[in-house]
Coordinates of C-alpha atoms and ligand atoms in Angstrom, one line a residue:
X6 CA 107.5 103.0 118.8
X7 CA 106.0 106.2 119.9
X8 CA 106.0 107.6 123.6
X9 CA 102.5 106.8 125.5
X10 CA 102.0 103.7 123.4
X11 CA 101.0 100.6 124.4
X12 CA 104.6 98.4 124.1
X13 CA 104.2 94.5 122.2
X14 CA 107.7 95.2 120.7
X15 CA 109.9 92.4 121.7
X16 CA 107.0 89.9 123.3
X17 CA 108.3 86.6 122.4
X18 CA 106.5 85.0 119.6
X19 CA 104.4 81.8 120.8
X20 CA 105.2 83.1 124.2
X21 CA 101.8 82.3 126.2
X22 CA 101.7 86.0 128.0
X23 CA 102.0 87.1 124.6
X24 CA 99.3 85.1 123.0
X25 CA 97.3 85.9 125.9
X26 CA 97.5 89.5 125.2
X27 CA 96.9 89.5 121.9
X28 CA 94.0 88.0 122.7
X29 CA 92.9 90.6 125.2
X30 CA 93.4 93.1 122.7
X31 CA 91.0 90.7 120.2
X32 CA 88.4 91.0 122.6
X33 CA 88.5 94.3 123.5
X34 CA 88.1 95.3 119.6
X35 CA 85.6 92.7 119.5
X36 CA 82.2 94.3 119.4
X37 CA 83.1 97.0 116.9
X38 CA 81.2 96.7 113.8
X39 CA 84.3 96.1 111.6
X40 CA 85.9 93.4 114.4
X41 CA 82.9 91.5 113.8
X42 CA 82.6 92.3 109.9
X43 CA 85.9 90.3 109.6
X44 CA 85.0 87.6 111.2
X45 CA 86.3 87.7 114.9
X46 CA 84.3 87.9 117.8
X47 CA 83.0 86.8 120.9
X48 CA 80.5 84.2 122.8
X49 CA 80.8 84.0 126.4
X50 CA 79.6 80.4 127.6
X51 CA 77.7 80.9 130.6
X52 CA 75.4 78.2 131.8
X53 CA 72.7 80.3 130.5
X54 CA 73.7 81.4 127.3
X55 CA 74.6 78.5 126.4
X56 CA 71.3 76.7 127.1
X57 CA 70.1 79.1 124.7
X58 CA 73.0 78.6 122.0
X59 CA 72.2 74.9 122.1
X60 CA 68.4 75.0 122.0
X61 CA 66.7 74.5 118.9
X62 CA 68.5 76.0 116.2
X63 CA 66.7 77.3 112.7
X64 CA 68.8 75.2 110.1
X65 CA 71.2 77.7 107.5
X66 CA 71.1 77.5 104.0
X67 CA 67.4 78.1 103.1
X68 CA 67.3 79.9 99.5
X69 CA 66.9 83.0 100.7
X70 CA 69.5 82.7 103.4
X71 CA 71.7 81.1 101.4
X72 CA 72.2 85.0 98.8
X73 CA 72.4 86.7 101.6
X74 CA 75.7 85.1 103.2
X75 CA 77.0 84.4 99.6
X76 CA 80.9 84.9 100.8
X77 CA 82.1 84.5 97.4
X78 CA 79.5 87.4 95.8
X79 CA 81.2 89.7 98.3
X80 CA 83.8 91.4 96.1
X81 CA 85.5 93.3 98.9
X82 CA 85.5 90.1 101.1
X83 CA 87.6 87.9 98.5
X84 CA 90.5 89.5 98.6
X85 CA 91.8 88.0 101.4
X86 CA 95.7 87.7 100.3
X87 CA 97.8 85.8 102.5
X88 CA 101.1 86.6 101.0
X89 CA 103.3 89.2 99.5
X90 CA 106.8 90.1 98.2
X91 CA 107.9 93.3 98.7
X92 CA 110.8 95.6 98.0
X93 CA 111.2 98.0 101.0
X94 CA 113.9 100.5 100.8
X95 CA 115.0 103.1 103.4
X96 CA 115.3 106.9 102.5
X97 CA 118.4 107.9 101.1
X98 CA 120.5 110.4 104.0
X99 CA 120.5 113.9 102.9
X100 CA 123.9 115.0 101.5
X101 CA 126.2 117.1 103.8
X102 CA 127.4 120.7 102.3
X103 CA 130.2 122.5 102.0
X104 CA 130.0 126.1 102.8
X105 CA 132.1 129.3 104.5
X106 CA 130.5 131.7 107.2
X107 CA 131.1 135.0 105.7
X108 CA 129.9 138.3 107.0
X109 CA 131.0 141.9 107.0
X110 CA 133.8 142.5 109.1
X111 CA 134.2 138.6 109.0
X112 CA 135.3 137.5 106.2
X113 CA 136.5 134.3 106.8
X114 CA 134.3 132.8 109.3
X115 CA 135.4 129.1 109.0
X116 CA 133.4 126.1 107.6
X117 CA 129.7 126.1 108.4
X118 CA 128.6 123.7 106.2
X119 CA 125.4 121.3 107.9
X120 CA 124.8 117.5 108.0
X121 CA 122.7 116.0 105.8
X122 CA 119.4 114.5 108.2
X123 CA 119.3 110.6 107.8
X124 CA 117.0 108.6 105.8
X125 CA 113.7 107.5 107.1
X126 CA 113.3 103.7 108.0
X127 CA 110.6 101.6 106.7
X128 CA 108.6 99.9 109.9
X129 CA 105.9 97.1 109.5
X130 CA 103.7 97.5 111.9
X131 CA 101.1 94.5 113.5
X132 CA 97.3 96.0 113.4
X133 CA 95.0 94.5 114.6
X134 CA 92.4 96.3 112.5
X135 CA 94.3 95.0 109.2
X136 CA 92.9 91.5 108.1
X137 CA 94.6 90.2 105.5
X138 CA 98.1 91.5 103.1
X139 CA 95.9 93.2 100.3
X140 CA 96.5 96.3 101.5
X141 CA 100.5 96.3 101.7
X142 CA 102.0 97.6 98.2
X143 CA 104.6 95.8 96.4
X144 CA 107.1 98.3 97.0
X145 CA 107.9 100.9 99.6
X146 CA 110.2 103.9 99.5
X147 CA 111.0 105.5 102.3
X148 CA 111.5 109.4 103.0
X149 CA 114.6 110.9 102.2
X150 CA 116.6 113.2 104.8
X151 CA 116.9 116.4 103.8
X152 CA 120.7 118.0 102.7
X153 CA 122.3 119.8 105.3
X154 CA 122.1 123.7 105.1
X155 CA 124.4 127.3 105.7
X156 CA 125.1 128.0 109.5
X157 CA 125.8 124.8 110.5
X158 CA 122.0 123.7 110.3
X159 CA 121.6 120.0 109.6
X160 CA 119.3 119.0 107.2
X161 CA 115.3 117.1 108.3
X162 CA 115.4 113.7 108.8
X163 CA 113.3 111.5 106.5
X164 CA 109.8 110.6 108.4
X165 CA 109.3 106.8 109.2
X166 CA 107.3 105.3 106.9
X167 CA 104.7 102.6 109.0
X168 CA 103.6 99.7 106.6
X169 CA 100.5 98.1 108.8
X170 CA 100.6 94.3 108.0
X171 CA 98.2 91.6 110.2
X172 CA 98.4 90.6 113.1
X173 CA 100.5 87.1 112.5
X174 CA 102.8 88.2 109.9
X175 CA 105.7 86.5 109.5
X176 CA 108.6 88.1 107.8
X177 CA 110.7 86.0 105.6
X178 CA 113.9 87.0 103.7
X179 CA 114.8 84.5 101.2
X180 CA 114.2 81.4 103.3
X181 CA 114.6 82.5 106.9
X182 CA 112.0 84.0 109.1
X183 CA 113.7 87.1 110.1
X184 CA 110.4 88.5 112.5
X185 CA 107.0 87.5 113.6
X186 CA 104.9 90.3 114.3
X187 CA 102.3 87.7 116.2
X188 CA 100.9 90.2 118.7
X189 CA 99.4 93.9 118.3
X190 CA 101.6 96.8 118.2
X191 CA 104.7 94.6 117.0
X192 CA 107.1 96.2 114.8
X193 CA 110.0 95.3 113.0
X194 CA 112.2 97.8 110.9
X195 CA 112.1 96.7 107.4
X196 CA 114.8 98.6 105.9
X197 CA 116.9 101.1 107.4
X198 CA 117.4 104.9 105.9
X199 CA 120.9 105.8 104.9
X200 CA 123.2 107.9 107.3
X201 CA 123.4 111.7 106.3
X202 CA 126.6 113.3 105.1
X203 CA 128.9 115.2 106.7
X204 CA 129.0 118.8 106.0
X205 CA 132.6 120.5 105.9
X206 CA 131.8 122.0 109.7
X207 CA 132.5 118.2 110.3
X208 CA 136.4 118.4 109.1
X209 CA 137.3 121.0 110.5
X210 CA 140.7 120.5 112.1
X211 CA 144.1 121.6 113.5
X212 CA 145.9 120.7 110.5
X213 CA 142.9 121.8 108.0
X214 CA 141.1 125.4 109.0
X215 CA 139.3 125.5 106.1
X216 CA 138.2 122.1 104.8
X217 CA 136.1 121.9 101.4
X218 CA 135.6 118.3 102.1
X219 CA 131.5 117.1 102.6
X220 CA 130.5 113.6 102.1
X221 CA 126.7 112.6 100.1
X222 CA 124.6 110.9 102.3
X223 CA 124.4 106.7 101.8
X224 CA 121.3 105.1 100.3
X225 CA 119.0 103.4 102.4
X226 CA 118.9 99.8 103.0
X227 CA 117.0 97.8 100.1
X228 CA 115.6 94.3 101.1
X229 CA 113.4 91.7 99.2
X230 CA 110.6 90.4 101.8
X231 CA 108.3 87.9 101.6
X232 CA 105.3 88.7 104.2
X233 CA 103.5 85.6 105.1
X234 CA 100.0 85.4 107.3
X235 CA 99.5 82.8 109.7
X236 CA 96.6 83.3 111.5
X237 CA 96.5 83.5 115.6
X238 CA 94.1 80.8 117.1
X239 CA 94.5 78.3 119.8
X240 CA 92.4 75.7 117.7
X241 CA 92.1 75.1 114.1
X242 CA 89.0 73.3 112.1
X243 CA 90.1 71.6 109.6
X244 CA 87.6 69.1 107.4
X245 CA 85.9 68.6 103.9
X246 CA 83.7 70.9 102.3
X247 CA 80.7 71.4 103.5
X248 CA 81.2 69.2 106.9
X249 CA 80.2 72.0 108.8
X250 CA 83.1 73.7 110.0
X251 CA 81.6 77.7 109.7
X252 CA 77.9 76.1 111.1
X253 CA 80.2 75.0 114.2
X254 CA 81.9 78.1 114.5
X255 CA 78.6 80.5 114.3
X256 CA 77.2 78.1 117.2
X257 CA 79.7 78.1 119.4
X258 CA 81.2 82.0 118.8
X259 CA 79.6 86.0 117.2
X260 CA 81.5 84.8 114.8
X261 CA 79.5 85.0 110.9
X262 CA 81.6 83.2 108.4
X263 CA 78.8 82.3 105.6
X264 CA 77.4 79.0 105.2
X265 CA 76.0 77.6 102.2
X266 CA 75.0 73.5 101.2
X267 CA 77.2 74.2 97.9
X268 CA 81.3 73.5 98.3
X269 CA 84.1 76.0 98.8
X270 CA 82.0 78.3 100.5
X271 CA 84.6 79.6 103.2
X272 CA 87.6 81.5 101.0
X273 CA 89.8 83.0 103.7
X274 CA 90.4 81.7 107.7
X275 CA 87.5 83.4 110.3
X276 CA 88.6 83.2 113.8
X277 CA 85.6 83.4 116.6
X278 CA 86.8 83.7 119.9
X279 CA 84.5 81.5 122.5
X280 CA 84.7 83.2 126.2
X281 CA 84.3 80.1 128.6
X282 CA 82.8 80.2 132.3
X283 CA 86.0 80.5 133.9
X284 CA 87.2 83.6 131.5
X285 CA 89.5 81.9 130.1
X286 CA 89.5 82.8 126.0
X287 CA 89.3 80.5 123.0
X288 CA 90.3 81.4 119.8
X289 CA 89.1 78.8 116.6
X290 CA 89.9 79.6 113.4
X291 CA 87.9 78.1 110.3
X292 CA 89.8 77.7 107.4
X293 CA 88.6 76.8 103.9
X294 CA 87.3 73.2 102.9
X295 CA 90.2 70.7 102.3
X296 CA 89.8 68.1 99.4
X297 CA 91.9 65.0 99.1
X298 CA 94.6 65.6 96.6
X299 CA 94.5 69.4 98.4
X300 CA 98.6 68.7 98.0
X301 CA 98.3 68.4 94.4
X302 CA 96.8 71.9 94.2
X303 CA 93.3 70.4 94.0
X304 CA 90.3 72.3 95.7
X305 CA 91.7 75.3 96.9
X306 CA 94.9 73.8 97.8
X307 CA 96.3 73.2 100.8
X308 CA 97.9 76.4 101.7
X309 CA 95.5 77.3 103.4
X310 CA 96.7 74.9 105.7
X311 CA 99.6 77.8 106.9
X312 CA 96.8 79.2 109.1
X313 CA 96.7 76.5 111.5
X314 CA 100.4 76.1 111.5
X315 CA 100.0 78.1 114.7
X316 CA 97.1 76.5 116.3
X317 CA 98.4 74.7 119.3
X318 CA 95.5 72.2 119.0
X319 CA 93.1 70.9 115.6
X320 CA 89.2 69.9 115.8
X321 CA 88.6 67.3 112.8
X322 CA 85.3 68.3 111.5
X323 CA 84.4 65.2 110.1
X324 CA 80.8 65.2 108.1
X325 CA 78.7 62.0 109.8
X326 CA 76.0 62.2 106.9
X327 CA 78.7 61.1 104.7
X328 CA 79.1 57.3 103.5
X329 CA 82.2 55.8 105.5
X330 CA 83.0 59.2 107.5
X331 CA 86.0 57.5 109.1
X332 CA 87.8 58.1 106.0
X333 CA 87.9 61.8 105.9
X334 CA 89.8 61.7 109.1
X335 CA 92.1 59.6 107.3
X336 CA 92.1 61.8 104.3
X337 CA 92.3 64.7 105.8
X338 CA 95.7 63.9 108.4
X339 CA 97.3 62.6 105.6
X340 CA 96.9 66.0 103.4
X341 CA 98.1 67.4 106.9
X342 CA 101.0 65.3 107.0
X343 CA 102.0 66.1 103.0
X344 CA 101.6 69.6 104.3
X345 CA 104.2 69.6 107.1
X346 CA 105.6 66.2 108.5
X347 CA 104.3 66.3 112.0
X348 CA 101.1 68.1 111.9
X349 CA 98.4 66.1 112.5
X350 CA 100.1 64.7 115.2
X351 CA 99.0 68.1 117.2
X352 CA 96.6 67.6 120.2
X353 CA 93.1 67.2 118.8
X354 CA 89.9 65.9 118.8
X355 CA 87.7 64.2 116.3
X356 CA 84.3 65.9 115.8
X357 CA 81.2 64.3 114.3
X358 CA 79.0 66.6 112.9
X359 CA 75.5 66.7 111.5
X360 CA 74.4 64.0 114.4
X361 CA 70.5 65.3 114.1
X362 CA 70.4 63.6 110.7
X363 CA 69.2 59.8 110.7
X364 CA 71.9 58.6 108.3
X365 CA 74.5 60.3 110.5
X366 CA 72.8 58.8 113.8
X367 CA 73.8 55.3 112.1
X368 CA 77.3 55.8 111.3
X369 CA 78.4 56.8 114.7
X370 CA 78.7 53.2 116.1
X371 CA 80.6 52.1 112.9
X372 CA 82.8 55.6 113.1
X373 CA 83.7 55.0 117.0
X374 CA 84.5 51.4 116.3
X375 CA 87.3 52.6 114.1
X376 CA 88.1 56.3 115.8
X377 CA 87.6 55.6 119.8
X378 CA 85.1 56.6 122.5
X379 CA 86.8 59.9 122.4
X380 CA 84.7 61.0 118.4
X381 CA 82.3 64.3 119.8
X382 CA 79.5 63.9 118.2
X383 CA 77.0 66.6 118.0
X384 CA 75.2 69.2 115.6
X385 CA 76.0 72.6 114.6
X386 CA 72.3 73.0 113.5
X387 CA 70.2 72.1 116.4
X388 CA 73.2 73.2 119.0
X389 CA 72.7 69.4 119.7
X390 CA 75.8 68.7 122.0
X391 CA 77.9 71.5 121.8
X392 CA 78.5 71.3 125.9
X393 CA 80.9 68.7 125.1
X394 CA 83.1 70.4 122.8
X395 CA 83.2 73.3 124.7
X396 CA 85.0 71.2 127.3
X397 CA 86.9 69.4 125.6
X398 CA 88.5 72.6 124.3
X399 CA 88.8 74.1 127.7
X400 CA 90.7 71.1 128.9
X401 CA 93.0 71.4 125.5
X402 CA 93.7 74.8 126.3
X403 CA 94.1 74.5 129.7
X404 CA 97.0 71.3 128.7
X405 CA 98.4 74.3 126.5
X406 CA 98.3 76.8 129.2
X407 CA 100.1 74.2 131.6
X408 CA 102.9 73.2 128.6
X409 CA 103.7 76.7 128.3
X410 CA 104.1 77.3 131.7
X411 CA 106.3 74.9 132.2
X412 CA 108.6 76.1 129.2
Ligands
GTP514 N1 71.6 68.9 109.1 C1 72.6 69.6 109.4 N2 73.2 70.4 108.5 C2 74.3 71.0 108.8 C3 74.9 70.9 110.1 N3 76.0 71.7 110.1 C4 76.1 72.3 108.8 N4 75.1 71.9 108.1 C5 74.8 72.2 106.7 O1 75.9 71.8 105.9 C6 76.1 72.8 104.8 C7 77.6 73.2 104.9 O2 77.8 73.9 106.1 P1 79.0 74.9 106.2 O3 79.1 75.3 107.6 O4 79.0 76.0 105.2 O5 80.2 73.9 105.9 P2 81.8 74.2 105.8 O6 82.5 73.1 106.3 O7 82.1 75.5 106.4 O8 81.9 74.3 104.2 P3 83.1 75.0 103.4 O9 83.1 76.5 103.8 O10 82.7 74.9 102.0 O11 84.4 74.3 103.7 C8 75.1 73.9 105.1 O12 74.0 73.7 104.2 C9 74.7 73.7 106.5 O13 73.4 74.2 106.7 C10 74.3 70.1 111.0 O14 74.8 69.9 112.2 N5 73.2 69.4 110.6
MG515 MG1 82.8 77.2 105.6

């Protein structure tokens, strides 16, 4: 890392401090046009603002609408890649020489043969302006150190070659997680550049005035990585299709994931970040629809379901305008439990959505029969409601807060 840099190297991943910061930085990018362009930005929940938020709301997905927030007509927008293999290799050290200083009057001036300069290293990098792995190359070479030279002059070393990766990449070789770059500014050095040779200055001895001996500098290291992207958020939505998941998300944060009546119409994880009264920051990612059979590769899968592998709680959008809504909850924890054993037993709550519709009015009672008091039922349209989500994920965060203070 440079000099007069801000320093993330070494915060521990998951650490709360560290999460915390990242999400400082988040905000602070926040408002910039291409922050907000990908999807991350900011609400701040004053009493005020959020009369406003939950006032009437003008319902999404009118024709018109509709081609204008078309996600999937977006070319540049759907390549959101989420993993990558990639060779990295470090620059090969430059080769030492072998040489004699030789000069009039001086003829033999002893071995002044240089070191070769060492190989550059190949460094990922977490950005936070990088959003997704489409930009990292299959294959990295790094610089190569430059051969030693007459008059004892070692040779340049190879420049470091920076590889900026997301913020949330985690760094796998084979099957172990060998780094997690979860927090801007995080680095870790991918693959080392080889040592430079030793020029014949080098062995230069008692026993051996004029060695001829230089070594070639070593190749650089050469590693196989597999770059995965998890994304950072203390809460993750996760529900059908069309339940409402990027509705809730435009209502409750600046964030603009597109919304549409058709299926499938979130391809990649947004994350809004929702400022609440007592400054404390929210982050809630909205991942693409999951399907039942999602395990089976139907939908879009359930990969997806890597980017709230991180979230340290889950809202269960659950679509109350459906017949029998209880059952998507069902569906979906199981597809979460096929997914990773253990994962919909995170801290979460159940939310109800589309409560301003009449049909959805009359499943409630039947729904919190079956769920518990504790279903949130509101509208993402009309802002019906929202008040009690918002607490609800101020008191999960602050449980998370307290858990990771006591660790
Ligand atoms: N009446 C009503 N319609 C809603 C509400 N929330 C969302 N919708 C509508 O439901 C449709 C789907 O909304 P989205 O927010 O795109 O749903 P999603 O869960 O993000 O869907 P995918 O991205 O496909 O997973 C849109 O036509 C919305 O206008 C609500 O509270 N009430
Ligand atoms: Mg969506």
């Amino acid at each position: 890392m440079r000099a007069g840099e801000p320093c993330w190297l070494g915060a521990g991943s998951g650490s709360h401090g560290a999460f915390e910061a990242s999400l400082r930085r988040t905000s602070d990018c926040a408002w910039d046009r291409g922050a907000l362009d990908s999807g991350l930005a900011v609400a701040c929940f004053s009493q005020a603002v959020l009369s406003q938020l939950c006032g009437p709301r003008q319902v999404p997905g009118t024709p018109q609408e509709k081609t204008a927030l078309r996600e999937k007509t977006d070319t540049e927008k759907r390549h959101f890649v989420d993993h990558r293999r990639v060779l990295v290799c470090g620059g090969r050290g430059g080769d030492g020489v072998s040489c004699f200083h030789s000069e009039p009057r001086k003829e033999f001036g002893g071995p002044d043969g240089g070191d070769g300069g060492s190989g550059g290293h190949v460094i990922l990098r977490a950005d936070q302006q990088v959003k997704s792995l489409s930009s990292v190359l299959s294959r990295y070479q790094g610089a190569h150190g430059e051969a030693g030279g007459r008059k004892n002059c070692s040779g340049r070393s190879g420049t470091l070659l920076y590889v900026r990766v997301p913020v949330g990449t985690l760094v796998k070789e084979g099957k172990e997680v060998v780094a997690d770059l979860s927090c801007p500014g995080d680095e870790y050095i991918a693959a080392l550049g080889g040592a430079g040779g030793k020029g014949n200055r080098f062995f230069l001895a008692n026993d051996n005035r004029a060695p001829v001996t230089c070594t070639p500098g070593e190749p650089g290291q050469q590693r196989v990585l597999f770059l995965e992207l998890k994304t950072v958020a203390h809460a993750g939505m996760v529900g059908f299709p069309n339940a409402g998941k990027s509705s809730l998300l435009r209502a409750i944060s600046n964030a603009r994931p597109a919304v549409a009546s058709y299926p499938f119409t979130t391809l990649k994880p947004h994350v809004g970040i929702v400022h609440c009264e007592d400054h404390q920051q929210i982050a809630v990612a909205d991942i693409p629809g999951i399907v039942r059979g999602a395990h089976q590769n139907r939908g879009l899968g359930s990969t997806f379901l890597r980017h709230i592998e991180r979230c340290r709680f889950l809202l269960f959008i659950v679509d109350l305008s459906e017949p029998e809504p209880w059952t998507q909850v069902e569906d979906l924890k199981s597809e979460l439990e096929k997914y990773e054993a253990g994962l919909s037993e995170r801290p979460h709550v159940i939310v109800a959505n589309k409560i301003d519709l009449p049909q959805a009015r009359a499943a409630l009672p039947p729904l919190r029969a079956r769920l518990g008091r504790s279903v949130i039922a509101l509208s993402a349209a009309t802002g019906e409601n929202l008040e009690e989500l918002l607490l609800h994920l101020q008191e999960l965060h602050g449980q998370h807060v307290a858990a990771e203070l006591r660790w």
